[in-house]
CSV table of C-alpha atoms in Angstrom, one decimal:
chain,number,residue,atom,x,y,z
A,755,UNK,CA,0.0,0.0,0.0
A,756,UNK,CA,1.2,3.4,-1.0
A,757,UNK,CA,1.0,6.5,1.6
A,758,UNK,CA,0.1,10.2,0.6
A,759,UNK,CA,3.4,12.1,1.4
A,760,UNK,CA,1.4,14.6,3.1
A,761,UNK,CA,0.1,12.1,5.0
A,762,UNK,CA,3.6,10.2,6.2
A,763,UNK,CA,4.9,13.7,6.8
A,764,UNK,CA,1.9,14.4,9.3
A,765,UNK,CA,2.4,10.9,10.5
A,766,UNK,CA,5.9,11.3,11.4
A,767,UNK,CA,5.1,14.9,13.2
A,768,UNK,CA,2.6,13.3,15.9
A,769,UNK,CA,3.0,12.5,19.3
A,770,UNK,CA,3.0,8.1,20.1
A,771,UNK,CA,-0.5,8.2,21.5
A,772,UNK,CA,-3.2,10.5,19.8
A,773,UNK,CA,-6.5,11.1,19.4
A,774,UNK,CA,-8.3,11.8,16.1
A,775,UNK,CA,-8.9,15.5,17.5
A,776,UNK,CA,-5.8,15.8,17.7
A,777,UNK,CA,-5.1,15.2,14.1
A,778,UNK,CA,-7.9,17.1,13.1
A,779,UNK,CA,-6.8,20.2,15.0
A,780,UNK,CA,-3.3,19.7,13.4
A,781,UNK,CA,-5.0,19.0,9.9
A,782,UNK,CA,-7.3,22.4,10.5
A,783,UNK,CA,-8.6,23.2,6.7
A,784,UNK,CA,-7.7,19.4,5.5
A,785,UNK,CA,-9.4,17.9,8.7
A,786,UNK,CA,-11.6,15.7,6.3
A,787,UNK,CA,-8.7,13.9,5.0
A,788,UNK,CA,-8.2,12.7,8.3
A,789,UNK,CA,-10.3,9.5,8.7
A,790,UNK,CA,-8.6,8.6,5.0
A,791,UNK,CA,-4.9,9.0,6.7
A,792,UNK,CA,-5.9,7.5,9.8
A,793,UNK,CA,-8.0,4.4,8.5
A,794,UNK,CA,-4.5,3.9,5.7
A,795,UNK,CA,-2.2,4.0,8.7
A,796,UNK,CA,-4.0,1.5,9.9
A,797,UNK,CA,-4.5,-1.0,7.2
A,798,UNK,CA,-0.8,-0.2,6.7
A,799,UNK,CA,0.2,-0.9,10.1
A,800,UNK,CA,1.8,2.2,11.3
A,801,UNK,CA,-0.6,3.0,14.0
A,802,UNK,CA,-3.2,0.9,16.1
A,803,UNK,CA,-6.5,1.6,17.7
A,804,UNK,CA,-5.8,1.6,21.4
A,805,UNK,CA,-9.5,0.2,22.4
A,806,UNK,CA,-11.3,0.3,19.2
A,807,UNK,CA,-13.7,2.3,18.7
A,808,UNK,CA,-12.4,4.7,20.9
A,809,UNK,CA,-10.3,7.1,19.0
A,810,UNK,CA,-7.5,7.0,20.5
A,811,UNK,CA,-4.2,5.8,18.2
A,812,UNK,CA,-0.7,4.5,19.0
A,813,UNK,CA,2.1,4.8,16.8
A,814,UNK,CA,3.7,1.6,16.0
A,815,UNK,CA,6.9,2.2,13.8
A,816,UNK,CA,10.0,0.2,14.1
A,817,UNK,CA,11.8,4.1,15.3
A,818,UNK,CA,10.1,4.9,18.0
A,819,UNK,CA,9.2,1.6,19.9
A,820,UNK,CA,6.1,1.9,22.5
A,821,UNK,CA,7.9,2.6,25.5
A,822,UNK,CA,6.0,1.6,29.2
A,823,UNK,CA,5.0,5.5,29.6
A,824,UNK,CA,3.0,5.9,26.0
A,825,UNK,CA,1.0,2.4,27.0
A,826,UNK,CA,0.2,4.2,30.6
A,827,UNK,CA,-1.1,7.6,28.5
A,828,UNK,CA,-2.9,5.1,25.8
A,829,UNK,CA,-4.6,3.3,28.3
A,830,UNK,CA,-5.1,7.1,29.9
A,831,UNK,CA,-6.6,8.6,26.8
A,832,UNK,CA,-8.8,5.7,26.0
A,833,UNK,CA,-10.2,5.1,29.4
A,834,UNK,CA,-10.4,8.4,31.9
A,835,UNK,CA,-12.1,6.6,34.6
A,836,UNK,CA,-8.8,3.9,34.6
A,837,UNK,CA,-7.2,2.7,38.2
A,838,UNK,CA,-4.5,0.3,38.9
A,839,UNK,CA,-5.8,-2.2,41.1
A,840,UNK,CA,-4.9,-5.7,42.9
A,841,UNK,CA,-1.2,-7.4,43.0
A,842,UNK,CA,-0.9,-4.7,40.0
A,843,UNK,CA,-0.9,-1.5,41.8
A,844,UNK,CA,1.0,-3.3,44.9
A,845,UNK,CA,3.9,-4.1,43.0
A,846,UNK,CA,4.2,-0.3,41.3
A,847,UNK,CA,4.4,0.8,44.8
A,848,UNK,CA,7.0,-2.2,46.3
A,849,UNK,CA,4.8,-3.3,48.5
A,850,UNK,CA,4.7,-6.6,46.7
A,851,UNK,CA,7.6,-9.0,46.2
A,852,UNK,CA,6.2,-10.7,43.5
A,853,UNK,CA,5.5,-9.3,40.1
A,854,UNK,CA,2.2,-9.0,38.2
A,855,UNK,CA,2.3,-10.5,34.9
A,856,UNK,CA,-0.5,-8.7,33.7
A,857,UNK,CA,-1.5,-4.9,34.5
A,858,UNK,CA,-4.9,-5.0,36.1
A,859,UNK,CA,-6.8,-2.0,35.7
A,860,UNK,CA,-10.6,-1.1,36.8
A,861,UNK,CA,-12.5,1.3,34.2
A,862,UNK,CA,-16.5,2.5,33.9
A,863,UNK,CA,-16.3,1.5,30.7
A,864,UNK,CA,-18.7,-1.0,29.2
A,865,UNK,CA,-16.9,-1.6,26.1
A,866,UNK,CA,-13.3,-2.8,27.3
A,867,UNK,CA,-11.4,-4.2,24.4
A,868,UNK,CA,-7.9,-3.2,24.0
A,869,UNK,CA,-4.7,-3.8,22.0
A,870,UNK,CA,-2.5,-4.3,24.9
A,871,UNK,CA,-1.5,-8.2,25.3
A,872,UNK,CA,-0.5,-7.6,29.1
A,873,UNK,CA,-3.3,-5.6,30.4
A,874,UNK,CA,-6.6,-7.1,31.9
A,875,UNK,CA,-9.6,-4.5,31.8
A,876,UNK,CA,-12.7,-5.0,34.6
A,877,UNK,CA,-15.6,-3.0,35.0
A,878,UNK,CA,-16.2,-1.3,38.1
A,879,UNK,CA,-19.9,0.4,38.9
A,880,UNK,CA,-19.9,4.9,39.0
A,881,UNK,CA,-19.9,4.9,42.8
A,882,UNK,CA,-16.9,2.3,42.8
A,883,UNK,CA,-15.2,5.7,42.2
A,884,UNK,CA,-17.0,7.3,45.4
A,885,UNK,CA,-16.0,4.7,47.8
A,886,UNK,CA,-12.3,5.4,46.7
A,887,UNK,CA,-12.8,8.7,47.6
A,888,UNK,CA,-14.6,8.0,50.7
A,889,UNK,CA,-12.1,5.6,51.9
A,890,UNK,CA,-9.3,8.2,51.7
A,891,UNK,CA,-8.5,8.4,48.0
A,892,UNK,CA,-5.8,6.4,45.7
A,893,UNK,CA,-2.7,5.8,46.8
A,894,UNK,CA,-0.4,8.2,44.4
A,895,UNK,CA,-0.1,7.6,40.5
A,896,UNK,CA,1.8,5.3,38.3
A,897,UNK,CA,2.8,7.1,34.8
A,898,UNK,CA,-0.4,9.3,35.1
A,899,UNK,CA,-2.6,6.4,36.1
A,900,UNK,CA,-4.0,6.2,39.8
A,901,UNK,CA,-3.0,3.4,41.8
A,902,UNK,CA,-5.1,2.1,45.0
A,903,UNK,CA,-3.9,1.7,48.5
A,904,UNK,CA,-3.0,-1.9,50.1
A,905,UNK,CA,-6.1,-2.4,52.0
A,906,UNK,CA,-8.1,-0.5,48.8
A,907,UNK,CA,-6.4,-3.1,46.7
A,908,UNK,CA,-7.1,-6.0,49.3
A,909,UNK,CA,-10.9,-5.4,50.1
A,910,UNK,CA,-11.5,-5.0,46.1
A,911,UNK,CA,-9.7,-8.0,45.3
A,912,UNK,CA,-11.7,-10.5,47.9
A,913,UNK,CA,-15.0,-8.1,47.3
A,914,UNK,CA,-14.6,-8.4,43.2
A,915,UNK,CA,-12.6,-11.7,43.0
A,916,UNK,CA,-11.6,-11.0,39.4
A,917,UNK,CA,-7.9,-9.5,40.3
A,918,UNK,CA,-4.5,-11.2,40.9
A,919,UNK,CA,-3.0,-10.4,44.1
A,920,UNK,CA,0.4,-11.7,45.5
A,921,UNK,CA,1.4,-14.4,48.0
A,922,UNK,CA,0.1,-13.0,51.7
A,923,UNK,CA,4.1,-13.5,52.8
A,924,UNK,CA,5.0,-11.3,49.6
A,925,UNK,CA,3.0,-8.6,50.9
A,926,UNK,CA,5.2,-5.7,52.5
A,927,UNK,CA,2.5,-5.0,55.7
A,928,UNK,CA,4.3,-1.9,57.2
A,929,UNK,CA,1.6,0.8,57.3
A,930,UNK,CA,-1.0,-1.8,56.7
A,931,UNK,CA,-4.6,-0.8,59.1
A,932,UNK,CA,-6.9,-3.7,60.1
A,933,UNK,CA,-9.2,-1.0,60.9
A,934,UNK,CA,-9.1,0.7,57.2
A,935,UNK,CA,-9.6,-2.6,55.4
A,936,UNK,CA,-12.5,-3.0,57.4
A,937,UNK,CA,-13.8,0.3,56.8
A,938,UNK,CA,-12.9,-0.3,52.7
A,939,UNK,CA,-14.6,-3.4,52.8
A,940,UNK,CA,-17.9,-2.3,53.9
A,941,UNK,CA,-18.0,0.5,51.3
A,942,UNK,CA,-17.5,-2.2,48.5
A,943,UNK,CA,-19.7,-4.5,49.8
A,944,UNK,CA,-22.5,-3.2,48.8
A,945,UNK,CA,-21.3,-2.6,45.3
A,946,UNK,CA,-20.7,-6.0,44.9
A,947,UNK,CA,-23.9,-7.5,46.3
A,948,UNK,CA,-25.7,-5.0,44.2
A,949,UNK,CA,-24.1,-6.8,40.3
A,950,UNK,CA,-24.8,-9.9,41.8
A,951,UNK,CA,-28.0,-9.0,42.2
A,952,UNK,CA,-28.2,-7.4,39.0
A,953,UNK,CA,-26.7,-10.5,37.2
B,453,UNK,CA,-42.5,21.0,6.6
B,454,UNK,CA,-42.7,17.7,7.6
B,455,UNK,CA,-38.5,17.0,6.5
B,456,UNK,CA,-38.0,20.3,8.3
B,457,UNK,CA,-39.4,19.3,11.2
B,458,UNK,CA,-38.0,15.5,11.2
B,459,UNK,CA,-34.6,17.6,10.5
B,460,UNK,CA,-35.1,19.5,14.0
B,461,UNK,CA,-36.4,16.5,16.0
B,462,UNK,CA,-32.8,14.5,14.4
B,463,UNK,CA,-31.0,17.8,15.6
B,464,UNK,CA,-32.4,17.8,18.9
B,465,UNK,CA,-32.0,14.1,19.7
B,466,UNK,CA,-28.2,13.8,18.2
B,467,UNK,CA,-27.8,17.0,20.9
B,468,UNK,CA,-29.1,15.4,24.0
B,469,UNK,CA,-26.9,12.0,22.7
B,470,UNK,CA,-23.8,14.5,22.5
B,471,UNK,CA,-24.6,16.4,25.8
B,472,UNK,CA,-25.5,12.6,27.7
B,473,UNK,CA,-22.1,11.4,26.0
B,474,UNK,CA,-19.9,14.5,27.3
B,475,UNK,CA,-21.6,14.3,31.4
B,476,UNK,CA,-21.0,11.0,31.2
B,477,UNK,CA,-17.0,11.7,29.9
B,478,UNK,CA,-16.4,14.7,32.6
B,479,UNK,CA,-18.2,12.7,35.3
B,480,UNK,CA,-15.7,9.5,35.0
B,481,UNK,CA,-13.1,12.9,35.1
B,482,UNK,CA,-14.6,14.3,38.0
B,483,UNK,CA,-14.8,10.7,39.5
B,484,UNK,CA,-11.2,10.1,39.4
B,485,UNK,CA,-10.4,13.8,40.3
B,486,UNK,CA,-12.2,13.4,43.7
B,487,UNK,CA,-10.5,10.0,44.5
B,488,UNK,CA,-7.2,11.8,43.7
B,489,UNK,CA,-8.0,15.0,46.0
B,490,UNK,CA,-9.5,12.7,48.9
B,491,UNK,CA,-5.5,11.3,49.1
B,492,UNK,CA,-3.9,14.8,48.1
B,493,UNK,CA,-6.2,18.0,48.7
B,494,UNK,CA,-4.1,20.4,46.5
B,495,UNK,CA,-5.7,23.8,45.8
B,496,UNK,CA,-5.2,22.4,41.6
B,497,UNK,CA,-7.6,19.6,42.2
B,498,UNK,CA,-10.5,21.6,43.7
B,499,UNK,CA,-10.3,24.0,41.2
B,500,UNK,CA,-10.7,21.4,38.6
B,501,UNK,CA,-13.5,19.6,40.4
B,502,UNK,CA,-15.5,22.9,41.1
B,503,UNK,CA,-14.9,23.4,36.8
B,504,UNK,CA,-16.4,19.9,35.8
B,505,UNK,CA,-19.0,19.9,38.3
B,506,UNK,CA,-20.0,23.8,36.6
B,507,UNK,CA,-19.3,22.3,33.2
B,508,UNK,CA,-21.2,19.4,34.1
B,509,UNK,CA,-24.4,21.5,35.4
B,510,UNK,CA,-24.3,24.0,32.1
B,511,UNK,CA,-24.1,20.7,29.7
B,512,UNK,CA,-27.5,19.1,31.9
B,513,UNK,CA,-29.5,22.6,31.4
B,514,UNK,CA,-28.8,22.6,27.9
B,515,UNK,CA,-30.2,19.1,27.4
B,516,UNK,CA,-32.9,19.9,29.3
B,517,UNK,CA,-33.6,22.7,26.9
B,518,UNK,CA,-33.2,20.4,24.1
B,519,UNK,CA,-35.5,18.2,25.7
B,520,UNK,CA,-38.3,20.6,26.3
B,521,UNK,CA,-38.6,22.1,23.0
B,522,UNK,CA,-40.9,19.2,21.9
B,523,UNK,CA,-43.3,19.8,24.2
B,524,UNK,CA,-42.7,23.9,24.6
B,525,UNK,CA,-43.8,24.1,28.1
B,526,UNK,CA,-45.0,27.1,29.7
B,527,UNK,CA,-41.2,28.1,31.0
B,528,UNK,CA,-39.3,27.6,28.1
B,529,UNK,CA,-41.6,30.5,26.2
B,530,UNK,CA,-40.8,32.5,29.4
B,531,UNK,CA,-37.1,31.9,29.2
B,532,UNK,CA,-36.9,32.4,25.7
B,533,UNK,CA,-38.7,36.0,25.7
B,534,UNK,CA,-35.8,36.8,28.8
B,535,UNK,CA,-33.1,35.3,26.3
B,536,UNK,CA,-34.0,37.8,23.7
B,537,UNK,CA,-34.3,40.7,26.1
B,538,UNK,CA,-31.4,40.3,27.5
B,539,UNK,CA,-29.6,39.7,24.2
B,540,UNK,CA,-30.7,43.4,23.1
B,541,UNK,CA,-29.4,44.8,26.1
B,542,UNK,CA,-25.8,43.1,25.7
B,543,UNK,CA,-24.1,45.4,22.8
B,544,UNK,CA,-23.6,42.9,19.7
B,545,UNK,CA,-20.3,40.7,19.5
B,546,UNK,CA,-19.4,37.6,17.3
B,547,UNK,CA,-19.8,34.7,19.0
B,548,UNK,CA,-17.0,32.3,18.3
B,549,UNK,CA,-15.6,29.0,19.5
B,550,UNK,CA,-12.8,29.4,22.2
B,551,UNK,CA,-10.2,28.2,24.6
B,552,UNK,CA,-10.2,28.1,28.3
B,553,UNK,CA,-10.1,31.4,30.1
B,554,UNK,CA,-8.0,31.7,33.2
B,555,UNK,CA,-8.7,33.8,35.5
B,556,UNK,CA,-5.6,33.6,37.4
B,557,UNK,CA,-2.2,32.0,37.3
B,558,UNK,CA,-2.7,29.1,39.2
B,559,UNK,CA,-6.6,29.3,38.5
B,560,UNK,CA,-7.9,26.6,36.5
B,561,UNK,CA,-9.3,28.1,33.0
B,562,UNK,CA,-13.3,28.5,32.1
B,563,UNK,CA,-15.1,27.7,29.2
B,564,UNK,CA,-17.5,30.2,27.8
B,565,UNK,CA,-21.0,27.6,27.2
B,566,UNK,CA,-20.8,27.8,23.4
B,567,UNK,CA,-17.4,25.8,23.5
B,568,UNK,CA,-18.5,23.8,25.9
B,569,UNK,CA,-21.5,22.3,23.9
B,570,UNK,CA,-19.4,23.0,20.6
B,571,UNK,CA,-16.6,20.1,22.5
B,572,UNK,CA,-19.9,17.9,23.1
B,573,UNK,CA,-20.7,18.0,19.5
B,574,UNK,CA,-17.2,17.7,18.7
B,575,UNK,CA,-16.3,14.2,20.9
B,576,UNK,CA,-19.1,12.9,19.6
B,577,UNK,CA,-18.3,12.9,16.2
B,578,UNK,CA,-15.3,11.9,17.1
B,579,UNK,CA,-16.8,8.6,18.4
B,580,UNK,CA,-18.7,8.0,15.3
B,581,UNK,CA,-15.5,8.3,13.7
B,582,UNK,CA,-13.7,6.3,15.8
B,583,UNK,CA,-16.6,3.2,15.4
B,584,UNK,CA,-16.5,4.2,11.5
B,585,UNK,CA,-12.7,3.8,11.3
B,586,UNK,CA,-13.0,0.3,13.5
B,587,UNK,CA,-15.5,-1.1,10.9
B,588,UNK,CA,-14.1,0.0,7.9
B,589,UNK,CA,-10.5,-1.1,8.3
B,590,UNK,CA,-12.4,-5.0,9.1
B,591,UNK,CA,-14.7,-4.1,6.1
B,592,UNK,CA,-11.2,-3.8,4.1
B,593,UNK,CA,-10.1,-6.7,5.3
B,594,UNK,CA,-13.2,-8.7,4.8
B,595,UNK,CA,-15.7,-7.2,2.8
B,596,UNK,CA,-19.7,-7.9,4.2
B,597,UNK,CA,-23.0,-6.6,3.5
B,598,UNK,CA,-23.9,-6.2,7.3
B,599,UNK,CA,-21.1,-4.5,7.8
B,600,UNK,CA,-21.2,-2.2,4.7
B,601,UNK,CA,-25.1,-1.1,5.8
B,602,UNK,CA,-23.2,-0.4,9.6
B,603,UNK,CA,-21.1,2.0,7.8
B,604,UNK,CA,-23.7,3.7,5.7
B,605,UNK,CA,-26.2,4.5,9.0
B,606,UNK,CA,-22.8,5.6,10.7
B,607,UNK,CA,-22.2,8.2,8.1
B,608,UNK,CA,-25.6,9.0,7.9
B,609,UNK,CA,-25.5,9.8,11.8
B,610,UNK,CA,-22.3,11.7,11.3
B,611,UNK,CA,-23.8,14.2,8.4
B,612,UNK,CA,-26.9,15.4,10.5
B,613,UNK,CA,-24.9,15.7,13.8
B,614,UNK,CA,-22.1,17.9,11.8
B,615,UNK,CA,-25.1,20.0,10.7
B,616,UNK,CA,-26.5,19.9,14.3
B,617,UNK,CA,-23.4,21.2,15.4
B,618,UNK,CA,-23.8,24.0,12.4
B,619,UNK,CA,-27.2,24.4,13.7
B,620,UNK,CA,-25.8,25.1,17.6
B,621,UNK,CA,-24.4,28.5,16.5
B,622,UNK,CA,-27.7,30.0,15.6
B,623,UNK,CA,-28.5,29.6,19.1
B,624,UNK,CA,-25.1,30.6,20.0
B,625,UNK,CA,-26.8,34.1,21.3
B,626,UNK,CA,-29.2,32.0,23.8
B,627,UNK,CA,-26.8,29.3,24.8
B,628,UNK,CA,-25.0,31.0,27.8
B,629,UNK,CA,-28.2,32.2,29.7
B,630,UNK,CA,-30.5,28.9,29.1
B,631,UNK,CA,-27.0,26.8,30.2
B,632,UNK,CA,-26.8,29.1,33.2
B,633,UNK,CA,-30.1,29.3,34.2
B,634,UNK,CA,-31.2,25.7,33.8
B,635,UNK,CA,-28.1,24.6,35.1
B,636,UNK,CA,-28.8,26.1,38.2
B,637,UNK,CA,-31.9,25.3,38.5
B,638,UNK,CA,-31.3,21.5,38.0
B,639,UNK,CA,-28.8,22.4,40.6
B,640,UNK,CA,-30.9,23.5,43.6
B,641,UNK,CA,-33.3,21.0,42.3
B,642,UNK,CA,-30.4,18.5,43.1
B,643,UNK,CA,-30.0,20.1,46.6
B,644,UNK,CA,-33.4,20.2,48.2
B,645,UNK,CA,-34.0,16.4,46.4
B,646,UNK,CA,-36.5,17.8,43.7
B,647,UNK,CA,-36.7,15.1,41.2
B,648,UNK,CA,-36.8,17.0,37.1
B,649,UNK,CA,-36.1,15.6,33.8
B,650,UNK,CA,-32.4,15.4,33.0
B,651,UNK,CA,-32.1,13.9,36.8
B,652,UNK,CA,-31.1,10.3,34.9
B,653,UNK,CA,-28.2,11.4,33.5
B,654,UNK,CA,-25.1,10.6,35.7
B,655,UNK,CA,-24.9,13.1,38.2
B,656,UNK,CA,-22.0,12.9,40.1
């Protein structure tokens, strides 16, 4: 397949992860070329749709390979609502001895495909979000992407059952509260009980 | 008459899809904005929570707008005769799409309404393009009817919302007041537990 020069040049000029606003607003008067550009990148190869049909792109070109950073600001872009969550977020933050082999993350969004091997997607329900806040907040970030506490991490993981978490001796417990992880627990309880029900 | 009118009905409905999209987008924002300042309360994070939760509000009074105009209630014709009014009294300036204001250094930057229901329209398309792009690189690959007829409703869609989006800035003169004034209203209404339309969309 045979590129547009314009188009290879444009190519070449964007950031690793965009959006197709982003192109557009870089296009401005040729904007409606820009579902042709971006839909021959893709046939081509060059770039891939992060979690089709979001659009949101990553450029794949032997130069620049996709370095840990541009995943965590795909993954960003595609899903706003995204949190690091069981052995996952434990390990970003050395509490955990033993490493994740896949990133678990927890997003709002129904539609959860995406392009990365290594990265697991679950849904969490809107107020999922309100009992992180309500049980103190996240734990920092990780490349942009918030990370949840230990006992966060622990009462989600034995509330939701669909997240790895590490060996209980390859847990670091220093700072670890009983008395939070109670208090977590009984916020996502509910939440829990409540798909169940739904199911 | 009849297309015309099927035309504005398609308008209004492809709005309150773009306005449902966006409070849905800024509320998984907000969401993760609260969770963030719970940890760290820096003075950044409450200024951009207090913004989405105002952006939020403005989008919700618009689609209630949107959504009254079939049925033209009593209020609407009210707020529409103040609209005007106060229009007249405002000396005449081109309304154009723009970036964030800031009000301050550290202050986190407003968006006038126009550009806020503009980026609505805007993120929606972009979604339709985004699915569009997803089928039609598969339809490349292998070619089907089912998915060909996908395609054409998709670019269908995409046509009337870009001229609903056209359509907005004809009502660009209105759009601050009614997204100021219904916004707050749905606001106190959210308060004192007063149940109006536009309630069921995520309110966070």
């Amino acid at each position: 397949m045979t590129l547009e020069d314009g188009s290879t040049t444009v190519l070449a000029q964007l950031p690793t992860v965009f959006s197709l606003a982003d192109l557009k607003q870089r296009m401005g008067d040729d904007a409606q070329h820009a579902m042709e550009w971006v839909l021959d990148w893709l046939d081509s190869g060059l770039v891939r749709q992060v979690a089709p049909p979001r659009p949101v792109f990553l450029r794949v070109d032997g130069e620049h390979p996709v370095t840990e950073e541009d995943q965590y600001l795909a993954l960003l872009r595609a899903f706003p609502s995204v949190v690091i969550v069981g052995g996952s977020a434990l390990w970003r933050q050395k509490i955990s001895r033993q490493q994740d082999m896949f990133l678990d993350c927890c997003v709002h969004e129904q539609d959860r495909d995406c392009v990365f091997s290594d990265v697991r997607l679950h849904w969490r329900p809107e107020s999922w979000w309100e009992a992180l806040r309500q049980s103190g907040g996240v734990a920092g970030s990780y490349h942009g992407i918030p990370l949840l506490s230990v006992e966060q991490a622990l009462a989600d993981a034995t509330t939701f059952t669909d997240v790895w978490m590490p060996d209980q001796d390859a847990i670091d417990w220093q700072g670890f509260s009983s008395q939070r992880l109670l208090q977590v627990k009984m916020l996502f309880k509910p939440l829990a009980e409540r798909l169940t029900t739904d199911a | 008459m009849r297309t015309q009118h099927s035309d504005l009905f398609c308008h209004r409905q492809l709005g309150l899809e773009a306005m449902e999209a966006r409070v849905q987008a800024l509320g998984e924002y907000l969401a993760v904005y609260r969770a963030s300042y719970a940890a760290v309360p820096t003075r950044q994070y409450r200024l951009r929570i207090r913004e989405l939760r105002r952006d939020i509000w403005r989008l919700r009074g618009w689609a209630w707008y949107l959504a009254a105009l079939e049925q033209r209630p009593f209020w609407l014709r009210l707020l529409e005769m103040v609209t005007v009014l106060f229009a007249s009294l405002l000396p005449g300036r081109t309304v154009t799409a723009s970036r964030r204001r800031s009000r301050g250094q550290d202050d986190v930057a407003h968006l006038p309404s126009i550009s806020l229901l503009e980026r609505a329209y805007a993120a929606l398309e972009d979604d339709l393009q985004g699915r569009m792009l997803t089928l039609q690189l598969a339809q490349r690959q292998r070619p089907s009817n089912r998915r060909e007829q996908s395609l054409e409703r998709l670019a269908e869609k995409l046509l009337k919302l870009q001229h609903a989006r056209q359509q907005l800035w004809q009502e660009s003169g209105r759009v601050p007041l009614i997204c100021a004034v219904l916004g707050s209203v749905l606001r106190m209404a959210g308060w004192i537990g007063l149940v109006l339309p536009q309630t069921d969309m995520a309110d966070r």
